[in-house]
Structure formats: structure tokens, C-alpha cells
């Protein structure tokens, strides 16, 4: 069985290591004094832009065996649709996983945008459908819809995108979307429909995923919890006469030895300030079930990085180092590959991996870890 591996493109900028806060790469990272004059030391422009840096990461991932990359979408990033189009010109086989919340796009426009990108890149676009975590973060986007309504809207959105992609005439009357005799024109309607990676842990999310997703995407959780989650989504999908694959998004720290890997984590943890630690231990807002499941794995007290080791080679403090998910894999190249193999045995068919800095780590992980994972086939070999 072939396993797909994707990398992460840090569109929000990044530090030069897990343990460092300066210098910053890219021009989005909070606290970057060279925000508008990135380049030479001291802030002088040298003609090398943040897009050039992202392109280096995409090329590094491409030649190191990754099928493509996730292009994050947050208030502090550029728009993934635009970044995808720019990076497409810099790569040959690299596939662009575009995250977006359906409520912020008209589905007919989204279908035309995607089909145009598919046509221009030879079918390298994928969807990472995000329905949103609620709370203040959701209101930043101007979206006050309730949790289950957001998933109903997502289902309708994908109904319409699929319907118009066939060329029409397509009509639809839903709670959130109404379309009359719509459809993509030739040659857009002839393009391959993008694979859909779908995130969400609630019953409403699993219901929507079972209808439309090709891959059900989850953060790393305790392995038995993942086994149960995969079983639930497979069961719901089978009731609709469909099959679905599963994918895991996970940060890793991989080194030649386990001691080196944990030393990197220790240095990163020791560089975290007290305010960040307090915020980490406090309750978060929003109504995301997935985020709540992540919070459920936090300790009540925190005195050392070791307090966050929840299982062999599993560390639950990654969002202290760069935000995002909490659980990740730490160990030697062989150990990281073994944990990924265990996830494959649980039912994972694909992974979105990440590590800081994404440029150097794309080479390290691609060259040292991926060849040790059973089922791995490089993107370039597949293209050939």
C-alpha cells in the first residue's frame, strides 16, 4: 500500500529552529523587527523575498520524496490560493493542499478557481476543508454561525462544487446556497476534481466528511483514540456506500539518535517564557471538538519538558514551540519511522508532516525518515 506524505509550507514565517526566536525567516512572524525589510543583516533588502523562501521549501520537499504540501491559512498568513499559483511555477510535481473555510467563498466561484488551477498545473490542487473552531477566531472572519450549522453549510458547499463541476445545468436549493442552472464551461469541467482532505472531530464533522471526503484528516492523538476515530468515520462512510482513507497531521523532531532529538525539545522548552506556559495550561475558547481532545492530553502541572511525554516518542507540547497542534513524535530516525508505521497499522493512509525550520527539515525528514517507512514511494518516482 502506497502512503502519501505531505510537508507544511510556513506561510506565517518561522524561527530558525525550535529553540530559537531569532532570526526570523519570512516576514510574518510576530516580533520580527525586520518585517518590512527582510533580507541582509540589519534589514537591508537583497531581492530575496518571502516567496523565494517558500519556493525553496517547496522544491526541497519535492525532491526529498513528499507528494506536496499544506499551505496554512490563518489571519497572519497570505492567501493560500494565491501562494499555490505562485509556487506552481517553481515546482514540477509538488501538489498544493489548499485549506479554506467554505463559508467564506461562493461555491460556484470556488469551483471555477479550482478548475482553473487544476488546468494550469496539471491537476496538482487538493482541498483541505476546514469548517472552523468557533469563538473569537471564527468571528475574526466575520462568521457567527453555530457549530452544527457550519458543518451543514460545508456539506451544502461541497454539494454545489461537485454539482457545477460536472458541467451543468445544475440547480440546488439548500439552507445556505441556492443555484439555478449553473455549471463549469469546457474545458474547466473536464479537469480532475481535487481530492478532499476533511478535518473535524465532532459527529457533525464526521457526517459531513463521510459524504464528501477522500481523506479524513486528524491531528495526532493517543493511538487508541485514533483507532476509534478511524473506525467511526469508516462506519459512517460505509453506510453511504463510499470508501474513505485517513490521514494524520503531525509535527516531528527526528535526529540520528533519540538523545539528540530530546535535547532539541528540551532546548525549545527551556526557551519558552512563563506567560506562554500559563496560557498553554489555561482553557481555550471556541467549540472545536478536535481542539478540546488535544487539550485533554495536557498535564495539570508543568515543570519540565518531560512532563509532556505521554507515550514512547510522543510529546504533547509542540504548540509551545510554534502554535498549532500539541502532540508530536520525537526520536531517532528509526523510531520516528516506527511510530509512523504504527499509525499506518492503525489505518493512516497519508501524513502531513512538519518540523522547524521547514527548509532544512524537509531534506532531513525526506532523506532520513521517509525511506524507513513501509509503503513510501517518492513523488518523482510516481511521476516517472
CSV table of C-alpha atoms in Angstrom, one decimal:
chain,number,residue,atom,x,y,z
A,1,UNK,CA,0.0,0.0,0.0
A,2,UNK,CA,1.4,3.4,-1.0
A,3,UNK,CA,1.5,6.0,1.7
A,4,UNK,CA,1.3,9.7,0.8
A,5,UNK,CA,3.5,12.2,2.6
A,6,UNK,CA,2.9,15.9,2.5
A,7,UNK,CA,5.0,18.7,4.1
A,8,UNK,CA,4.0,22.0,5.5
A,9,UNK,CA,4.7,25.4,4.0
A,10,UNK,CA,5.2,28.0,6.7
A,11,UNK,CA,3.4,31.0,5.1
A,12,UNK,CA,3.4,32.8,8.5
A,13,UNK,CA,7.2,32.9,8.7
A,14,UNK,CA,9.3,30.8,11.2
A,15,UNK,CA,12.3,30.9,13.5
A,16,UNK,CA,15.5,29.2,12.5
A,17,UNK,CA,15.0,26.3,15.0
A,18,UNK,CA,12.6,25.0,17.6
A,19,UNK,CA,14.8,26.6,20.3
A,20,UNK,CA,15.4,29.9,18.7
A,21,UNK,CA,13.3,33.0,18.5
A,22,UNK,CA,15.6,35.0,16.2
A,23,UNK,CA,16.5,35.4,13.4
A,24,UNK,CA,13.1,35.0,11.7
A,25,UNK,CA,12.6,33.7,8.2
A,26,UNK,CA,9.8,35.1,6.1
A,27,UNK,CA,8.1,38.3,7.1
A,28,UNK,CA,5.0,37.4,9.1
A,29,UNK,CA,6.4,36.0,12.3
A,30,UNK,CA,5.3,38.1,15.4
A,31,UNK,CA,8.1,40.3,16.8
A,32,UNK,CA,10.1,40.4,13.6
A,33,UNK,CA,11.8,43.8,13.6
A,34,UNK,CA,12.8,43.4,10.0
A,35,UNK,CA,9.2,42.8,9.0
A,36,UNK,CA,9.2,45.1,6.0
A,37,UNK,CA,12.9,44.9,5.2
A,38,UNK,CA,13.7,41.2,5.3
A,39,UNK,CA,17.0,40.4,3.6
A,40,UNK,CA,20.5,41.3,4.5
A,41,UNK,CA,21.7,41.5,8.1
A,42,UNK,CA,20.5,44.8,9.6
A,43,UNK,CA,17.3,44.8,7.5
A,44,UNK,CA,18.7,45.7,4.1
A,45,UNK,CA,16.8,44.4,1.2
A,46,UNK,CA,18.7,41.9,-1.0
A,47,UNK,CA,16.0,41.0,-3.5
A,48,UNK,CA,15.2,37.6,-1.9
A,49,UNK,CA,11.6,37.7,-0.8
A,50,UNK,CA,9.4,35.5,1.4
A,51,UNK,CA,8.0,33.9,-1.7
A,52,UNK,CA,11.5,32.9,-2.7
A,53,UNK,CA,11.9,31.2,0.7
A,54,UNK,CA,8.6,29.4,0.4
A,55,UNK,CA,9.7,28.2,-3.1
A,56,UNK,CA,12.9,26.8,-1.7
A,57,UNK,CA,10.9,24.8,0.9
A,58,UNK,CA,8.5,23.5,-1.8
A,59,UNK,CA,11.4,22.4,-4.0
A,60,UNK,CA,13.2,20.8,-1.1
A,61,UNK,CA,10.1,18.8,-0.2
A,62,UNK,CA,9.5,17.8,-3.8
A,63,UNK,CA,13.0,16.4,-4.4
A,64,UNK,CA,13.0,14.8,-0.9
A,65,UNK,CA,10.1,12.5,-1.5
A,66,UNK,CA,7.0,14.5,-0.5
A,67,UNK,CA,3.9,14.4,-2.7
A,68,UNK,CA,3.1,18.0,-1.9
A,69,UNK,CA,2.5,20.4,0.9
A,70,UNK,CA,-0.2,22.0,3.1
A,71,UNK,CA,-0.3,25.8,2.7
A,72,UNK,CA,-1.7,27.1,6.0
A,73,UNK,CA,-4.5,29.7,6.2
A,74,UNK,CA,-4.7,32.0,9.3
A,75,UNK,CA,-5.2,35.7,9.9
A,76,UNK,CA,-1.4,36.0,9.9
A,77,UNK,CA,-0.8,34.4,6.5
A,78,UNK,CA,-1.1,35.2,2.9
A,79,UNK,CA,-4.0,33.7,0.9
A,80,UNK,CA,-3.2,30.0,0.1
A,81,UNK,CA,-5.0,30.2,-3.3
A,82,UNK,CA,-2.5,32.9,-4.4
A,83,UNK,CA,0.5,31.3,-2.8
A,84,UNK,CA,-0.4,28.0,-4.6
A,85,UNK,CA,-0.5,29.7,-8.0
A,86,UNK,CA,2.9,31.3,-7.4
A,87,UNK,CA,4.6,28.1,-6.1
A,88,UNK,CA,3.2,26.1,-9.0
A,89,UNK,CA,5.6,27.8,-11.3
A,90,UNK,CA,8.5,26.9,-9.1
A,91,UNK,CA,7.9,23.1,-8.9
A,92,UNK,CA,7.1,20.1,-11.2
A,93,UNK,CA,5.2,17.5,-9.2
A,94,UNK,CA,4.5,19.3,-5.9
A,95,UNK,CA,0.8,19.2,-5.1
A,96,UNK,CA,-0.9,22.1,-3.3
A,97,UNK,CA,-3.2,21.3,-0.3
A,98,UNK,CA,-5.3,24.5,0.0
A,99,UNK,CA,-7.1,24.9,3.3
A,100,UNK,CA,-10.2,27.1,3.4
A,101,UNK,CA,-13.5,27.5,5.2
A,102,UNK,CA,-16.4,27.1,2.8
A,103,UNK,CA,-18.4,29.8,4.4
A,104,UNK,CA,-16.1,32.5,3.0
A,105,UNK,CA,-16.3,31.5,-0.7
A,106,UNK,CA,-19.2,31.2,-3.1
A,107,UNK,CA,-19.1,27.5,-4.2
A,108,UNK,CA,-19.5,28.3,-7.9
A,109,UNK,CA,-16.6,30.7,-7.8
A,110,UNK,CA,-14.6,28.2,-5.7
A,111,UNK,CA,-15.2,25.5,-8.4
A,112,UNK,CA,-14.1,27.8,-11.2
A,113,UNK,CA,-11.0,28.9,-9.2
A,114,UNK,CA,-10.0,25.3,-8.5
A,115,UNK,CA,-10.6,24.0,-12.0
A,116,UNK,CA,-8.5,26.9,-13.4
A,117,UNK,CA,-5.7,26.0,-11.0
A,118,UNK,CA,-6.1,22.3,-12.0
A,119,UNK,CA,-5.9,23.2,-15.7
A,120,UNK,CA,-2.8,25.4,-15.2
A,121,UNK,CA,-0.9,23.0,-13.0
A,122,UNK,CA,-1.8,19.6,-14.5
A,123,UNK,CA,-4.1,18.7,-11.6
A,124,UNK,CA,-1.9,19.5,-8.6
A,125,UNK,CA,-4.6,21.1,-6.4
A,126,UNK,CA,-6.1,19.5,-3.3
A,127,UNK,CA,-8.6,20.7,-0.8
A,128,UNK,CA,-8.2,20.8,3.0
A,129,UNK,CA,-11.7,21.7,4.1
A,130,UNK,CA,-11.8,23.4,7.4
A,131,UNK,CA,-15.2,24.2,9.0
A,132,UNK,CA,-13.8,26.4,11.8
A,133,UNK,CA,-13.3,26.2,15.5
A,134,UNK,CA,-15.8,28.8,16.6
A,135,UNK,CA,-15.2,31.5,19.2
A,136,UNK,CA,-13.2,34.8,18.7
A,137,UNK,CA,-11.1,33.2,15.9
A,138,UNK,CA,-14.2,32.5,13.9
A,139,UNK,CA,-15.6,36.0,14.4
A,140,UNK,CA,-12.3,37.4,13.0
A,141,UNK,CA,-13.6,36.1,9.7
A,142,UNK,CA,-17.0,37.6,10.2
A,143,UNK,CA,-18.6,34.2,10.8
A,144,UNK,CA,-21.1,33.9,13.7
A,145,UNK,CA,-22.7,30.6,12.5
A,146,UNK,CA,-23.1,27.9,15.2
A,147,UNK,CA,-21.1,24.7,15.2
A,148,UNK,CA,-23.5,22.3,13.5
A,149,UNK,CA,-24.7,25.0,11.1
A,150,UNK,CA,-21.2,25.4,9.9
A,151,UNK,CA,-21.0,21.7,9.0
A,152,UNK,CA,-24.4,21.8,7.3
A,153,UNK,CA,-23.0,24.8,5.3
A,154,UNK,CA,-19.9,22.8,4.5
A,155,UNK,CA,-21.9,19.9,3.2
A,156,UNK,CA,-24.0,22.1,1.0
A,157,UNK,CA,-20.9,23.9,-0.3
A,158,UNK,CA,-19.3,20.7,-1.4
A,159,UNK,CA,-22.7,19.5,-2.9
A,160,UNK,CA,-22.7,22.6,-5.1
A,161,UNK,CA,-19.0,22.4,-6.1
A,162,UNK,CA,-19.4,18.8,-7.2
A,163,UNK,CA,-22.6,19.6,-9.0
A,164,UNK,CA,-21.4,22.5,-11.1
A,165,UNK,CA,-18.1,20.7,-11.8
A,166,UNK,CA,-19.9,18.2,-13.9
A,167,UNK,CA,-20.8,21.0,-16.4
A,168,UNK,CA,-24.4,21.6,-15.6
A,169,UNK,CA,-27.1,22.7,-15.8
A,170,UNK,CA,-27.1,22.2,-12.1
A,171,UNK,CA,-29.7,23.6,-9.6
A,172,UNK,CA,-29.6,23.4,-5.9
A,173,UNK,CA,-31.9,24.6,-3.1
A,174,UNK,CA,-30.3,24.4,0.4
A,175,UNK,CA,-30.4,26.3,3.6
A,176,UNK,CA,-27.2,28.3,2.8
A,177,UNK,CA,-26.9,28.0,-1.0
A,178,UNK,CA,-29.3,28.3,-3.9
A,179,UNK,CA,-28.1,27.8,-7.5
A,180,UNK,CA,-30.0,27.8,-10.8
A,181,UNK,CA,-28.7,26.1,-13.9
A,182,UNK,CA,-25.1,26.6,-13.0
A,183,UNK,CA,-22.1,24.6,-14.4
A,184,UNK,CA,-18.5,25.0,-15.4
A,185,UNK,CA,-17.7,25.5,-19.0
A,186,UNK,CA,-15.5,23.3,-21.1
A,187,UNK,CA,-12.5,22.8,-20.6
A,188,UNK,CA,-12.8,23.6,-16.9
A,189,UNK,CA,-15.4,20.9,-16.4
A,190,UNK,CA,-13.0,18.3,-17.9
A,191,UNK,CA,-10.4,18.8,-15.1
A,192,UNK,CA,-10.0,16.2,-12.4
A,193,UNK,CA,-11.9,17.1,-9.3
A,194,UNK,CA,-9.5,17.8,-6.4
A,195,UNK,CA,-9.0,15.2,-3.7
A,196,UNK,CA,-10.6,16.4,-0.4
A,197,UNK,CA,-8.9,16.3,2.9
A,198,UNK,CA,-11.5,17.0,5.6
A,199,UNK,CA,-10.9,18.0,9.2
A,200,UNK,CA,-13.2,17.8,12.3
A,201,UNK,CA,-13.8,15.5,15.2
A,202,UNK,CA,-17.5,16.1,16.1
A,203,UNK,CA,-20.4,13.9,15.0
A,204,UNK,CA,-21.5,16.7,12.7
A,205,UNK,CA,-18.0,16.8,11.2
A,206,UNK,CA,-17.8,13.1,10.7
A,207,UNK,CA,-21.2,13.1,9.0
A,208,UNK,CA,-20.1,15.8,6.5
A,209,UNK,CA,-16.7,14.0,5.9
A,210,UNK,CA,-18.4,10.7,5.2
A,211,UNK,CA,-20.4,12.2,2.4
A,212,UNK,CA,-17.6,14.2,0.6
A,213,UNK,CA,-14.1,13.5,1.9
A,214,UNK,CA,-11.5,11.4,0.1
A,215,UNK,CA,-9.3,11.6,3.2
A,216,UNK,CA,-10.4,12.2,6.8
A,217,UNK,CA,-7.6,14.3,8.4
A,218,UNK,CA,-6.9,14.4,12.1
A,219,UNK,CA,-4.3,15.8,14.4
A,220,UNK,CA,-2.2,13.2,16.2
A,221,UNK,CA,-3.9,11.8,19.3
A,222,UNK,CA,-3.3,8.9,21.6
A,223,UNK,CA,-3.2,5.9,19.3
A,224,UNK,CA,-6.2,4.1,20.7
A,225,UNK,CA,-8.3,7.3,20.3
A,226,UNK,CA,-7.2,7.4,16.7
A,227,UNK,CA,-8.2,3.8,16.2
A,228,UNK,CA,-11.7,4.6,17.5
A,229,UNK,CA,-12.0,7.8,15.4
A,230,UNK,CA,-10.9,6.0,12.2
A,231,UNK,CA,-13.4,3.2,12.9
A,232,UNK,CA,-16.2,5.8,13.3
A,233,UNK,CA,-15.5,7.6,10.1
A,234,UNK,CA,-15.2,4.3,8.1
A,235,UNK,CA,-18.5,3.1,9.6
A,236,UNK,CA,-20.3,6.3,8.7
A,237,UNK,CA,-18.9,6.3,5.2
A,238,UNK,CA,-19.7,2.7,4.5
A,239,UNK,CA,-23.4,3.4,5.3
A,240,UNK,CA,-23.4,5.8,2.3
A,241,UNK,CA,-21.7,3.2,0.1
A,242,UNK,CA,-18.5,5.1,0.0
A,243,UNK,CA,-14.9,4.3,1.0
A,244,UNK,CA,-12.6,6.8,2.7
A,245,UNK,CA,-9.0,7.0,3.6
A,246,UNK,CA,-7.5,8.5,6.8
A,247,UNK,CA,-4.6,11.0,7.2
A,248,UNK,CA,-2.7,12.3,10.3
A,249,UNK,CA,-1.2,15.7,10.7
A,250,UNK,CA,1.8,15.6,13.0
A,251,UNK,CA,5.0,17.5,13.9
A,252,UNK,CA,8.2,15.6,14.4
A,253,UNK,CA,11.7,16.1,15.7
A,254,UNK,CA,13.9,13.4,14.2
A,255,UNK,CA,17.7,13.1,14.8
A,256,UNK,CA,20.3,10.5,14.3
A,257,UNK,CA,19.9,9.5,18.0
A,258,UNK,CA,17.0,9.7,20.4
A,259,UNK,CA,19.1,11.7,22.8
A,260,UNK,CA,19.8,14.4,20.2
A,261,UNK,CA,16.1,14.6,19.4
A,262,UNK,CA,15.0,15.1,23.0
A,263,UNK,CA,17.8,17.6,23.6
A,264,UNK,CA,16.3,19.7,20.8
A,265,UNK,CA,13.0,19.5,22.5
A,266,UNK,CA,14.5,20.4,25.9
A,267,UNK,CA,16.2,23.5,24.5
A,268,UNK,CA,13.0,24.6,22.8
A,269,UNK,CA,11.0,24.1,26.0
A,270,UNK,CA,13.6,26.0,28.1
A,271,UNK,CA,13.3,29.0,25.8
A,272,UNK,CA,9.5,29.3,26.4
A,273,UNK,CA,8.5,32.2,28.6
A,274,UNK,CA,6.3,31.9,31.7
A,275,UNK,CA,3.4,33.7,30.1
A,276,UNK,CA,3.2,31.3,27.2
A,277,UNK,CA,3.4,28.4,29.7
A,278,UNK,CA,0.4,29.8,31.7
A,279,UNK,CA,-1.6,30.3,28.5
A,280,UNK,CA,-0.8,26.7,27.4
A,281,UNK,CA,-2.3,25.3,30.7
A,282,UNK,CA,-5.4,27.5,30.6
A,283,UNK,CA,-8.7,26.6,28.9
A,284,UNK,CA,-9.0,27.7,25.3
A,285,UNK,CA,-12.1,29.3,23.8
A,286,UNK,CA,-14.1,28.0,20.8
A,287,UNK,CA,-16.2,25.0,20.2
A,288,UNK,CA,-13.8,22.8,18.3
A,289,UNK,CA,-14.1,19.2,19.4
A,290,UNK,CA,-10.7,18.4,17.9
A,291,UNK,CA,-9.0,21.2,19.9
A,292,UNK,CA,-10.8,20.0,23.1
A,293,UNK,CA,-9.4,16.5,22.5
A,294,UNK,CA,-5.9,18.0,22.2
A,295,UNK,CA,-6.4,19.9,25.5
A,296,UNK,CA,-7.5,16.7,27.2
A,297,UNK,CA,-3.9,15.4,26.9
A,298,UNK,CA,-2.3,18.3,28.8
A,299,UNK,CA,-0.8,17.8,32.3
A,300,UNK,CA,-2.1,19.8,35.3
A,301,UNK,CA,1.4,21.0,36.3
A,302,UNK,CA,4.3,21.7,34.1
A,303,UNK,CA,7.9,21.8,35.4
A,304,UNK,CA,9.9,20.1,32.7
A,305,UNK,CA,9.6,19.1,29.1
A,306,UNK,CA,9.4,15.5,30.4
A,307,UNK,CA,6.0,16.3,32.0
A,308,UNK,CA,4.7,16.4,28.4
A,309,UNK,CA,5.9,12.9,27.3
A,310,UNK,CA,2.7,11.0,27.0
A,311,UNK,CA,3.9,7.7,25.4
A,312,UNK,CA,7.2,6.4,23.9
A,313,UNK,CA,8.4,9.1,21.5
A,314,UNK,CA,5.2,11.1,21.9
A,315,UNK,CA,5.5,14.7,23.2
A,316,UNK,CA,2.4,16.9,23.8
A,317,UNK,CA,4.0,20.4,23.9
A,318,UNK,CA,4.5,21.2,20.2
A,319,UNK,CA,2.2,24.2,20.3
A,320,UNK,CA,4.5,25.8,22.9
A,321,UNK,CA,7.2,25.9,20.2
A,322,UNK,CA,5.2,27.2,17.3
A,323,UNK,CA,1.5,27.1,17.9
A,324,UNK,CA,-1.0,24.6,16.3
A,325,UNK,CA,-1.4,21.0,17.4
A,326,UNK,CA,0.1,19.7,20.7
A,327,UNK,CA,1.0,16.1,20.0
A,328,UNK,CA,4.1,15.1,18.0
A,329,UNK,CA,6.7,12.5,17.5
A,330,UNK,CA,10.3,12.8,18.9
A,331,UNK,CA,13.1,10.3,18.4
A,332,UNK,CA,15.8,8.8,16.2
A,333,UNK,CA,15.1,8.4,12.5
A,334,UNK,CA,14.3,4.8,13.0
A,335,UNK,CA,12.0,5.5,16.0
A,336,UNK,CA,10.0,8.2,14.2
A,337,UNK,CA,9.6,5.8,11.2
A,338,UNK,CA,8.4,3.1,13.6
A,339,UNK,CA,5.8,5.4,15.1
A,340,UNK,CA,4.6,6.3,11.6
A,341,UNK,CA,4.4,2.6,10.8
A,342,UNK,CA,2.3,2.1,13.8
A,343,UNK,CA,-0.1,4.8,12.7
A,344,UNK,CA,-0.3,3.1,9.3
A,345,UNK,CA,-1.2,-0.1,11.0
A,346,UNK,CA,-4.0,1.8,12.8
A,347,UNK,CA,-5.4,2.9,9.4
A,348,UNK,CA,-3.5,6.0,8.3
A,349,UNK,CA,-3.1,6.3,4.6
A,350,UNK,CA,-1.4,9.7,4.4
A,351,UNK,CA,0.5,12.1,6.6
A,352,UNK,CA,1.1,15.8,6.7
A,353,UNK,CA,4.5,16.2,8.5
A,354,UNK,CA,6.2,19.4,9.7
A,355,UNK,CA,9.3,20.4,11.6
A,356,UNK,CA,11.2,23.7,12.2
A,357,UNK,CA,12.9,25.1,10.2
A,358,UNK,CA,10.9,23.6,7.3
A,359,UNK,CA,13.6,24.1,4.7
A,360,UNK,CA,16.4,22.1,6.3
A,361,UNK,CA,14.0,19.6,7.9
A,362,UNK,CA,12.3,18.8,4.6
A,363,UNK,CA,15.7,17.4,3.5
A,364,UNK,CA,16.4,15.7,6.8
A,365,UNK,CA,13.0,14.0,7.1
A,366,UNK,CA,12.8,13.2,3.4
A,367,UNK,CA,16.2,11.6,3.3
A,368,UNK,CA,16.5,10.0,6.7
A,369,UNK,CA,12.9,9.1,7.8
A,370,UNK,CA,10.7,8.5,4.8
A,371,UNK,CA,12.8,5.7,3.3
A,372,UNK,CA,12.4,3.8,6.5
A,373,UNK,CA,8.6,4.0,6.5
A,374,UNK,CA,6.9,1.0,4.8
A,375,UNK,CA,4.8,1.9,1.7
A,376,UNK,CA,6.7,5.1,1.0
A,377,UNK,CA,7.3,5.9,-2.7
A,378,UNK,CA,8.8,9.2,-3.8
A,379,UNK,CA,6.8,11.7,-5.7
A,380,UNK,CA,9.3,11.9,-8.5
A,381,UNK,CA,9.2,8.1,-9.0
A,382,UNK,CA,5.5,8.2,-9.1
A,383,UNK,CA,5.5,11.0,-11.7
A,384,UNK,CA,8.0,9.0,-13.8
